[in-house]
Structures are given as C-alpha cells and as structure tokens.
Coordinates of C-alpha atoms in Angstrom, one line a residue:
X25 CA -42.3 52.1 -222.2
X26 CA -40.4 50.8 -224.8
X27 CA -41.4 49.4 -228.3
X28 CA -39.9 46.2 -229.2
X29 CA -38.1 44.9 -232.5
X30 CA -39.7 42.6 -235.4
X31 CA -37.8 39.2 -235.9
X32 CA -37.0 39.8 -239.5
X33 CA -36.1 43.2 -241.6
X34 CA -34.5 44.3 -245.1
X35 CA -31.2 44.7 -243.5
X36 CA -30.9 40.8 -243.1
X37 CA -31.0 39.7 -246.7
X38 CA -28.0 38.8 -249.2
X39 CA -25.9 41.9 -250.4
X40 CA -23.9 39.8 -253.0
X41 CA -26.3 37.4 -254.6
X42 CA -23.7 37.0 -257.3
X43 CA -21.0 36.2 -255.5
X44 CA -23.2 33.4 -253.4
X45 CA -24.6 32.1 -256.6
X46 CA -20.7 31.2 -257.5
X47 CA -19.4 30.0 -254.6
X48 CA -22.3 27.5 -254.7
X49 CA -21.7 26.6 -258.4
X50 CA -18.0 25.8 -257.7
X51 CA -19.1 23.5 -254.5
X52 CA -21.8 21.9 -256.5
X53 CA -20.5 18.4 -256.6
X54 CA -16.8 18.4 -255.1
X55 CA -15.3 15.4 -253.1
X56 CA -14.0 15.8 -249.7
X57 CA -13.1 12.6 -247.9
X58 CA -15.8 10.2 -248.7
X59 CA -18.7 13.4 -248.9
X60 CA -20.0 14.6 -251.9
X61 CA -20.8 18.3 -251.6
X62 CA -24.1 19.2 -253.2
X63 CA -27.0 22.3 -252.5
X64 CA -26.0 25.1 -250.3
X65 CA -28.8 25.2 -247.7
X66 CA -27.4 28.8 -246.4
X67 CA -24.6 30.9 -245.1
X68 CA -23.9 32.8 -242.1
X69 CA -21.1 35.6 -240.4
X70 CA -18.4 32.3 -240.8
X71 CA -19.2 30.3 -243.4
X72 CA -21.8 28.8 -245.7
X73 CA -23.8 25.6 -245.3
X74 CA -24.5 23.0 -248.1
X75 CA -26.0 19.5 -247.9
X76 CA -23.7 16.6 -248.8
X77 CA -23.9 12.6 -249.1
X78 CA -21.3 9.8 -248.0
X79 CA -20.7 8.2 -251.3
X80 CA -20.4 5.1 -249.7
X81 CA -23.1 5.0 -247.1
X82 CA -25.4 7.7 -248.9
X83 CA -25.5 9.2 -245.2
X84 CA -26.7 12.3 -245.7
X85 CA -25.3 15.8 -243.8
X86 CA -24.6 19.4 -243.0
X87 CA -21.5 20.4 -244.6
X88 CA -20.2 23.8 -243.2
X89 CA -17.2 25.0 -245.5
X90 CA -15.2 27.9 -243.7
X91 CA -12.5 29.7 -245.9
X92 CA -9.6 30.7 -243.8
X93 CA -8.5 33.3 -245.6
X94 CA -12.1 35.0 -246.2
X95 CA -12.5 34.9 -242.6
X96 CA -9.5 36.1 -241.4
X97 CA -9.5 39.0 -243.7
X98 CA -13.6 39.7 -242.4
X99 CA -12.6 39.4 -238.7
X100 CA -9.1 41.1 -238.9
X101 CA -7.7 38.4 -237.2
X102 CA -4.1 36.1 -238.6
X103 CA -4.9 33.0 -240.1
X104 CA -3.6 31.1 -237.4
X105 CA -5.8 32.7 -235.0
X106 CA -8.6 31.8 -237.1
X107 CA -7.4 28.3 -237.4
X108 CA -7.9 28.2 -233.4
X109 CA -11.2 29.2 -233.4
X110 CA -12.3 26.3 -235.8
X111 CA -10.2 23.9 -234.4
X112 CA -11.8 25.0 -230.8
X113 CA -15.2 24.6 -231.9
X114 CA -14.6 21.3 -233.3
X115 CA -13.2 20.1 -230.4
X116 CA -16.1 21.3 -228.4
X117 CA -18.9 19.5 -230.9
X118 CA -16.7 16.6 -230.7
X119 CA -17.0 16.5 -226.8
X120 CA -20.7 17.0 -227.0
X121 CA -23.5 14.2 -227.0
X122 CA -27.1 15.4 -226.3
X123 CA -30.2 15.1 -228.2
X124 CA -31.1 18.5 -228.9
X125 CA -27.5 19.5 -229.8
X126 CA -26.2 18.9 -233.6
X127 CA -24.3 16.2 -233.9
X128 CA -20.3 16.2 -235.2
X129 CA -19.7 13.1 -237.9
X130 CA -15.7 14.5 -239.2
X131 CA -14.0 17.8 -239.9
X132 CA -12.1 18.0 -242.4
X133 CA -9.1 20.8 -243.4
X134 CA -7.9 21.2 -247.0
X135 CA -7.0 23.4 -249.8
X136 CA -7.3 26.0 -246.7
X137 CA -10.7 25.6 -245.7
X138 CA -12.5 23.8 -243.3
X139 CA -14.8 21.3 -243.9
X140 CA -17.1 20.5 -240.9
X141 CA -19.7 17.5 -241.3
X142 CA -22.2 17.7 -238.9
X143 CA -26.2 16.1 -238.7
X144 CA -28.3 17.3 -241.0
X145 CA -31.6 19.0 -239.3
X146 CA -33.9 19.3 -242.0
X147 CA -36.9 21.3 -240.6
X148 CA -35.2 24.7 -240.7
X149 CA -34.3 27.4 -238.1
X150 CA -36.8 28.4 -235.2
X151 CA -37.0 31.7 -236.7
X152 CA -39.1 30.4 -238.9
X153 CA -41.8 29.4 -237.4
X154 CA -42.2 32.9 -235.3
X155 CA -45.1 35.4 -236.7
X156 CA -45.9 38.6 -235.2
X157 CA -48.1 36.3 -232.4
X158 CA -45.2 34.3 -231.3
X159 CA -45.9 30.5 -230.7
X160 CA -48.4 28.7 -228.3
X161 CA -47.9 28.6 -224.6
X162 CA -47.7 25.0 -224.9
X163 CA -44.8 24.9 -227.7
X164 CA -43.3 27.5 -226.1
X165 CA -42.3 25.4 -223.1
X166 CA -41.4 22.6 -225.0
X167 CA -39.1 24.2 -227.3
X168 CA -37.8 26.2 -223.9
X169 CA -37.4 22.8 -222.1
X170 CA -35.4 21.7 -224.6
X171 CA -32.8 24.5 -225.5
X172 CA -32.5 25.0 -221.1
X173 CA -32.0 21.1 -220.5
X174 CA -28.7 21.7 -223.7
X175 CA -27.8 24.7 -222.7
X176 CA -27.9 23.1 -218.8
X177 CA -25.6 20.1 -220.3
X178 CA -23.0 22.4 -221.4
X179 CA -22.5 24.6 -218.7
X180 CA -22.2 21.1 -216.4
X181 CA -19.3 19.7 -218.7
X182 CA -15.9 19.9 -216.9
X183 CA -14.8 22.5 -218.1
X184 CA -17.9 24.1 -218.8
X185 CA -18.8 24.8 -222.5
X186 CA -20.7 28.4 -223.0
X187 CA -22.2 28.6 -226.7
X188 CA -22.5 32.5 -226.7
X189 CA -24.3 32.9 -229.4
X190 CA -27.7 31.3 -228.9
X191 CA -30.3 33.0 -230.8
X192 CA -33.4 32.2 -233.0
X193 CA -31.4 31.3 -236.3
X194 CA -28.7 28.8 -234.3
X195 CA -31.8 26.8 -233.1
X196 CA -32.7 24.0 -236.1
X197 CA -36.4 22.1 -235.9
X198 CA -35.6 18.6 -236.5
X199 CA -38.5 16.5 -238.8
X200 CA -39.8 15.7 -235.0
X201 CA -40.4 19.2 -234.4
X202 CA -37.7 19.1 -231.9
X203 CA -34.8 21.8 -231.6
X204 CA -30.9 21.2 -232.3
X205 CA -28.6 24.0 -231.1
X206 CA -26.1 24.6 -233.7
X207 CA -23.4 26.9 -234.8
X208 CA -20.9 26.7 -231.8
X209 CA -18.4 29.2 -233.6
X210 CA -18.3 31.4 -231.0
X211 CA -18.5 28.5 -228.3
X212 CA -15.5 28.7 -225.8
X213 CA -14.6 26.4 -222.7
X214 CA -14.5 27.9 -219.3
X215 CA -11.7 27.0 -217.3
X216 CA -11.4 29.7 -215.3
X217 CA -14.4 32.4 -213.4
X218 CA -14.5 34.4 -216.6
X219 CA -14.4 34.8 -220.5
X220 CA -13.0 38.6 -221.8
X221 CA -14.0 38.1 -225.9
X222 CA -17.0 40.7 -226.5
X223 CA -18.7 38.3 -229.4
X224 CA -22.2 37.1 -229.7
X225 CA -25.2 39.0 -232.0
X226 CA -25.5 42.3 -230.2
X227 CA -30.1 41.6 -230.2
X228 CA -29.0 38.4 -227.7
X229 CA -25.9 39.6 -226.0
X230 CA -25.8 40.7 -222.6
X231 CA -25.2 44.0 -221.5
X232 CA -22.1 43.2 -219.5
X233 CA -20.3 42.3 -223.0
X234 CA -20.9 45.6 -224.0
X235 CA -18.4 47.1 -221.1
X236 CA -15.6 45.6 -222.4
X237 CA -15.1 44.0 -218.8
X238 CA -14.8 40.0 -218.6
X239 CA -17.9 38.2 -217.6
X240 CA -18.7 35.4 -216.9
X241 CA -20.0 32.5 -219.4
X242 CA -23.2 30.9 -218.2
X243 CA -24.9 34.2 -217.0
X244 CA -24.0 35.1 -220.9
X245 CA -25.7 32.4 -222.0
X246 CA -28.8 32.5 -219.9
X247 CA -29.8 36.0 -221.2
X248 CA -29.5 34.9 -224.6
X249 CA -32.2 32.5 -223.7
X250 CA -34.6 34.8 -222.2
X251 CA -34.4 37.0 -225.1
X252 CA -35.3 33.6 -227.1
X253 CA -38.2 33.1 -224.6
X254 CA -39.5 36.3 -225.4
X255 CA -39.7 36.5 -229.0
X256 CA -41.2 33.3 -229.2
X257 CA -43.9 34.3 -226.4
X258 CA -44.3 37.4 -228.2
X259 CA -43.3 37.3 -231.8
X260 CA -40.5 40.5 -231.2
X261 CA -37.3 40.9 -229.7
X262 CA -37.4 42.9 -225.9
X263 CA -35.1 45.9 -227.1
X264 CA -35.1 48.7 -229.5
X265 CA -33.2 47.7 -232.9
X266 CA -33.4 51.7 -233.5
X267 CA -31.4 52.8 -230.4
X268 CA -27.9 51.4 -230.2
X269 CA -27.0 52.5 -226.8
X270 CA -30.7 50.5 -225.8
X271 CA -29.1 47.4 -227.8
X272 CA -25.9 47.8 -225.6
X273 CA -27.4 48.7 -222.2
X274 CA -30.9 46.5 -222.6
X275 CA -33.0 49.0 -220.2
X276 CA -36.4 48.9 -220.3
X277 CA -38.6 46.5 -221.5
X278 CA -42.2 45.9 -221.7
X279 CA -43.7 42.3 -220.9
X280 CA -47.5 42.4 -223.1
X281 CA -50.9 41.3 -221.2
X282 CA -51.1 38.5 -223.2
X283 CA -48.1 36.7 -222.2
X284 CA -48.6 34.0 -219.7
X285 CA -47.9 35.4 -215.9
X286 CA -45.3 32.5 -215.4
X287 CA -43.8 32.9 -218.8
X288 CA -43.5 36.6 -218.1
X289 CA -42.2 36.2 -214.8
X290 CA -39.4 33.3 -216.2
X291 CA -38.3 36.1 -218.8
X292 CA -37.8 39.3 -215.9
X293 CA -35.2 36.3 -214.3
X294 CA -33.6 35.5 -217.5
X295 CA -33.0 39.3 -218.4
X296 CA -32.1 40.3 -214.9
X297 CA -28.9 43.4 -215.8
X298 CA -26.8 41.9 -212.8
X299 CA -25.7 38.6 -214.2
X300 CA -25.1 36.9 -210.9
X301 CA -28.8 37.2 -210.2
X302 CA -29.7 35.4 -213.5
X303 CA -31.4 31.8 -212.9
X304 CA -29.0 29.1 -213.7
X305 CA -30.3 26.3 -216.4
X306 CA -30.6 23.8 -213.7
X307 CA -32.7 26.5 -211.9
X308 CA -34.7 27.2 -215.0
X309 CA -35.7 23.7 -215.5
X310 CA -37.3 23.5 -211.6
X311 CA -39.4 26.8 -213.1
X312 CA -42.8 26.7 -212.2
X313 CA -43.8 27.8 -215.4
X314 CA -41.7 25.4 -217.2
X315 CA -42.3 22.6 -215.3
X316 CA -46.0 22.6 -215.6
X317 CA -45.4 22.1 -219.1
X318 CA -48.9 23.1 -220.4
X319 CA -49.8 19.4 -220.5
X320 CA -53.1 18.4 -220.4
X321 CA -54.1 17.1 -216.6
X322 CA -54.4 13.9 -216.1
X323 CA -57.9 12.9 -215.3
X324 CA -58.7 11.5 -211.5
X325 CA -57.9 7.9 -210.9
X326 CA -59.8 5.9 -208.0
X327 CA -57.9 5.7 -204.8
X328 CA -56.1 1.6 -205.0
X329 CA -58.0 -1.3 -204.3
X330 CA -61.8 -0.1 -205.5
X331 CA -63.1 -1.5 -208.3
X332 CA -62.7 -4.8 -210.2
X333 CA -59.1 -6.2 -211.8
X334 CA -60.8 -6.8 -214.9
X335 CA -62.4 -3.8 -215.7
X336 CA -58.9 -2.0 -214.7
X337 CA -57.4 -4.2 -216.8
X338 CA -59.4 -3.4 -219.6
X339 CA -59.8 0.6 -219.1
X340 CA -55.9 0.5 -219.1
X341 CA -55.5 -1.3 -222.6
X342 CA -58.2 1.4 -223.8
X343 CA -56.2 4.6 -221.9
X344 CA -53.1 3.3 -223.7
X345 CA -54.4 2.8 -227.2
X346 CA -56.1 6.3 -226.7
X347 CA -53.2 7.7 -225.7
X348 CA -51.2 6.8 -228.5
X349 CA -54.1 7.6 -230.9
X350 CA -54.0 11.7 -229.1
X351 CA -49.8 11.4 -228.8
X352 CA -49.8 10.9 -233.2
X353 CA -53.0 13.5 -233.1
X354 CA -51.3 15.9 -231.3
X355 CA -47.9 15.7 -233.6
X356 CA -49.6 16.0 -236.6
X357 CA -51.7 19.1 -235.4
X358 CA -48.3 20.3 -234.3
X359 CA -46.9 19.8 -237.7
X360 CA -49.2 21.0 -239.7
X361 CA -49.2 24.2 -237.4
X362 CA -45.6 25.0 -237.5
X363 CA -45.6 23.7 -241.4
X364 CA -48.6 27.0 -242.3
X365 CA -46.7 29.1 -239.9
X366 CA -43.3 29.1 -241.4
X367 CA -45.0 29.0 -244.9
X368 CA -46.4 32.8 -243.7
X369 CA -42.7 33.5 -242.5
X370 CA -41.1 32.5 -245.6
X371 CA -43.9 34.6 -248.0
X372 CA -43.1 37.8 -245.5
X373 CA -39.4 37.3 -246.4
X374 CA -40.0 36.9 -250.1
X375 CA -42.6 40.1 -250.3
X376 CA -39.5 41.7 -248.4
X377 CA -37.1 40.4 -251.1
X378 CA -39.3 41.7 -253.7
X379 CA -40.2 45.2 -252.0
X380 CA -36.1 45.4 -251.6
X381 CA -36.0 45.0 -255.4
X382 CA -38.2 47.6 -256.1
X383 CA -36.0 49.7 -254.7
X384 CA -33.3 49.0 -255.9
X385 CA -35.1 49.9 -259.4
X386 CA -36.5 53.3 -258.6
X387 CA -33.1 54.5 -257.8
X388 CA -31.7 53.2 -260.6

C-alpha cells in the first residue's frame, strides 16, 4: 500500500514575487495589434498569462506573452529551437475546433516575444475546485466526458495531435461550468508510430517517458487522464510525490472504498504500465461507467397507444416546463457548489502563502 499525494503544496507557489510584480507593471497597458494588454491572470513553466481587450471590438481574451530569450535560456535550448516550439503549437491551436478546447483568435511575434491571443475561460483551472474529497460522482463524469470526447478529437486528426501535458491546471471551467483544455506547449503532431521528447509534468506522465525510449502519443495522453480521473474521484494524486523513482516507475497504487466500482475500475485501464493495453478515448467514451453518466433515470412511460392524446399532450407541455425548471436548478446548485468549493481551495492556498511567510521570518 502506497499513500497518495495532496493536489497542492508550498513548493508550488511564486519564488520571485518581485520580479512578477514587474513584469506585470510593464505589460500593464501595452498595444499589440489591435489588443490592449491589461491584468496578468497567471504564469506558468513558458510564459505568463494576462487578460487583454480588442480596442476596436472590446472582445475580450487570453493573452499568453512568451519571451524567447527567457525561455530559451530556462530550457537550454537556441532560440530558433524555441521559435519552433511556439510556432508548432500555434499551428496546432489553429487546426483545432472543439468546444471544450480553447479557442486561437491571432498570434502575434514582436520585439522577440510571442504574443498568443486565445478565448478567455474565466472560471479558473479545475484544480480549483478539488478538496481533499474530490468532486461528486456525477461531476466527475461530466468533466471526464468532456476532456475524453477532446482528448478523442485530437488523437483522430490526420495527423494526430497528442497534448502531453494534460493535467489539473491545463483544464479551465468555463462560466458554464464546462472544461477548456488549454496550454498546448508541449502538444506535438504524430506523423509517424512514435514521439522520443521526454516532456510532460512528471505527477501525469507516463512511466514509459521516464525510459528515455520513444513512445507512443495517445497511450501518453490517456495516462495523463486517468491520473486526472483519480484526483478528482479522490481529491489526491495516485503516486508518491516523496519517492522519485515511484514518480518515474508509477507502481503501486491504492484505489479507496469510497470510489465508485466503475470509476475505479475506468482508472486501473487508464493507468495500465504497458501502454498498448491502455483504453483508447474512443474506447473510454463506450465506458460503462462513463456512459451511465450518473443521470437521473428516466421515469417509466406507458407502452404507445394507451391513454388519451390530450392528456399526453398536456403531461408533455408539463414534463418539458419541468424539465427546464430542474435543468436551471440543477446548474445553479452546480454553481453554487463548485463556487464554495474553490472559495475553500483558494483560502488553503492563501493560509499556505501565509504559513510560507512565516517562515521565511523565523529564519530571518
């Protein structure tokens, strides 16, 4: 038996406040193209993000600003190599249309950086709305449906299109409480039978990465999502943080009693160690589990022909107003849910700010 990781720690906030605070002061209001750049909204291994505005539409966005040089010195990589990367992933955002991935509205390169406007997704990352208890069954498997039937467009584009980095924080909640995959950085198309780049976050990556071996893309991609499935069934990530070789290798993992059977059973596919024996998307979506969808049943209907027309008639203008009344019941319960759980996630991460703080002052 194994003990599991918690979704957030100390080790995942700022190092240079400072130097953040500047970079965001300098942004603060510059023109590129017809976007005004205004609040950074956050930052990540390759860029930072900041909201901006069409100055003639007042469209509003997600500007992510990438500094060429800043990254290429952080990576160790030329420039030019660095150039391809951004480039790639545009070009990849740009081929993709679904509703549950971010949408690309212009790139833009000058004063070397890249400027990358993309939809603006306004409810935060998933992460968020985890706790220690995970989320419901029921908006487990929506969420689930919905990052499997993106994840399941990518890998069918010709040639296939593997994200490699899906995880908690590249999954927005749109005002809907629907999920945007975003962040396609390290997003590559596979022409061949196999990728050789070991990338990814090491929590969601698959131990084959790890061998320095090439692999191939869609079995990459598939562990990352069981790895999402748990944590949000569970409120912790399947492997030891504490152990690097358990990060690398993924053995052992313990499924709790109080996940659903099906769920549990979906997740043992997902995280299968031989990844041609991994579930495909299209294979996840006909999942049992999944495709019962924790929906309420519908109630029995009388076999055709008994009863009057009218009364039909008239039950079926009822059952639709009803049904429209539970559909806006049901999103605002839903909303109001995920609105009190990520208010608990985001005090956690502020007492953790503050605790770091602390710290900081006793050893000074």
């Amino acid at each position: 038996s194994t003990s599991s990781s918690p979704l957030f720690s100390l080790s995942s906030l700022p190092l240079f406040p400072t130097h953040a605070k500047r970079q965001e002061e300098a942004m603060d209001g510059l023109r590129v193209g017809d976007w005004v750049i205004g609040d950074e909204l956050g930052s990540g291994g390759c860029g930072s993000v900041f909201k901006a505005v069409n100055a003639n539409t007042s469209q509003e966005c997600a500007a992510k600003i990438i500094d060429i040089g800043q990254l290429a010195v952080k990576e160790m990589m030329r420039p030019k190599q660095i150039r391809n990367r951004i480039e790639r992933e545009i070009n990849i955002l740009r081929s993709l249309d679904h509703p549950h991935i971010v949408k690309l509205y212009e790139s833009v390169e000058k004063n070397e950086k890249y400027y990358i406007f993309m939809e603006l997704v306004t409810n935060g990352e998933l992460l968020d709305y985890i706790d220690e208890d995970g989320l419901s069954e029921a908006t487990q498997k929506k969420y689930f449906r919905q990052i499997i039937s993106a994840v399941a467009y990518c890998h069918n584009q010709e040639p296939q299109v593997i994200h490699r980095d899906l995880k908690l924080e590249n999954l927005l909640v749109d005002k809907d409480f629907n999920i945007k995959i975003t962040d396609f950085g390290f997003s590559n198309f596979q022409e061949g039978d196999t990728l050789k780049t070991m990338c990814g976050t090491p929590e969601y990556a698959p131990p084959e990465v790890f061998l320095g071996r090439q692999y191939m893309g869609p079995p990459f991609d598939m562990w990352s999502t069981g790895v999402i499935l748990y944590a949000m069934a569970t409120g912790y990530f399947p492997f030891r943080t504490a152990s690097s070789g358990n990060i690398m290798h993924k053995e052992g993992f313990d499924i709790p009693d109080e996940c659903p059977v099906g769920c549990g059973k979906l997740i043992k596919r997902l995280l299968e160690q031989e990844p041609k024996l991994r579930p495909t998307a299209e294979e996840v979506l006909l999942d049992p589990w999944l495709v019962d969808g924790g929906q309420t049943k519908k109630a029995k209907t009388k076999k055709s022909g008994e009863g009057s027309s009218s009364s039909s008639s008239k039950k079926s203008g009822e059952g639709s107003s009803k049904k429209s009344e539970d559909g806006e019941k049901k999103k605002k319960k839903e909303g109001e849910e995920n609105g009190e759980k990520k208010e608990r996630r985001k005090k956690k991460k502020k007492d953790g700010e503050e605790d770091g703080e602390k710290k900081k002052k006793k050893k000074k």
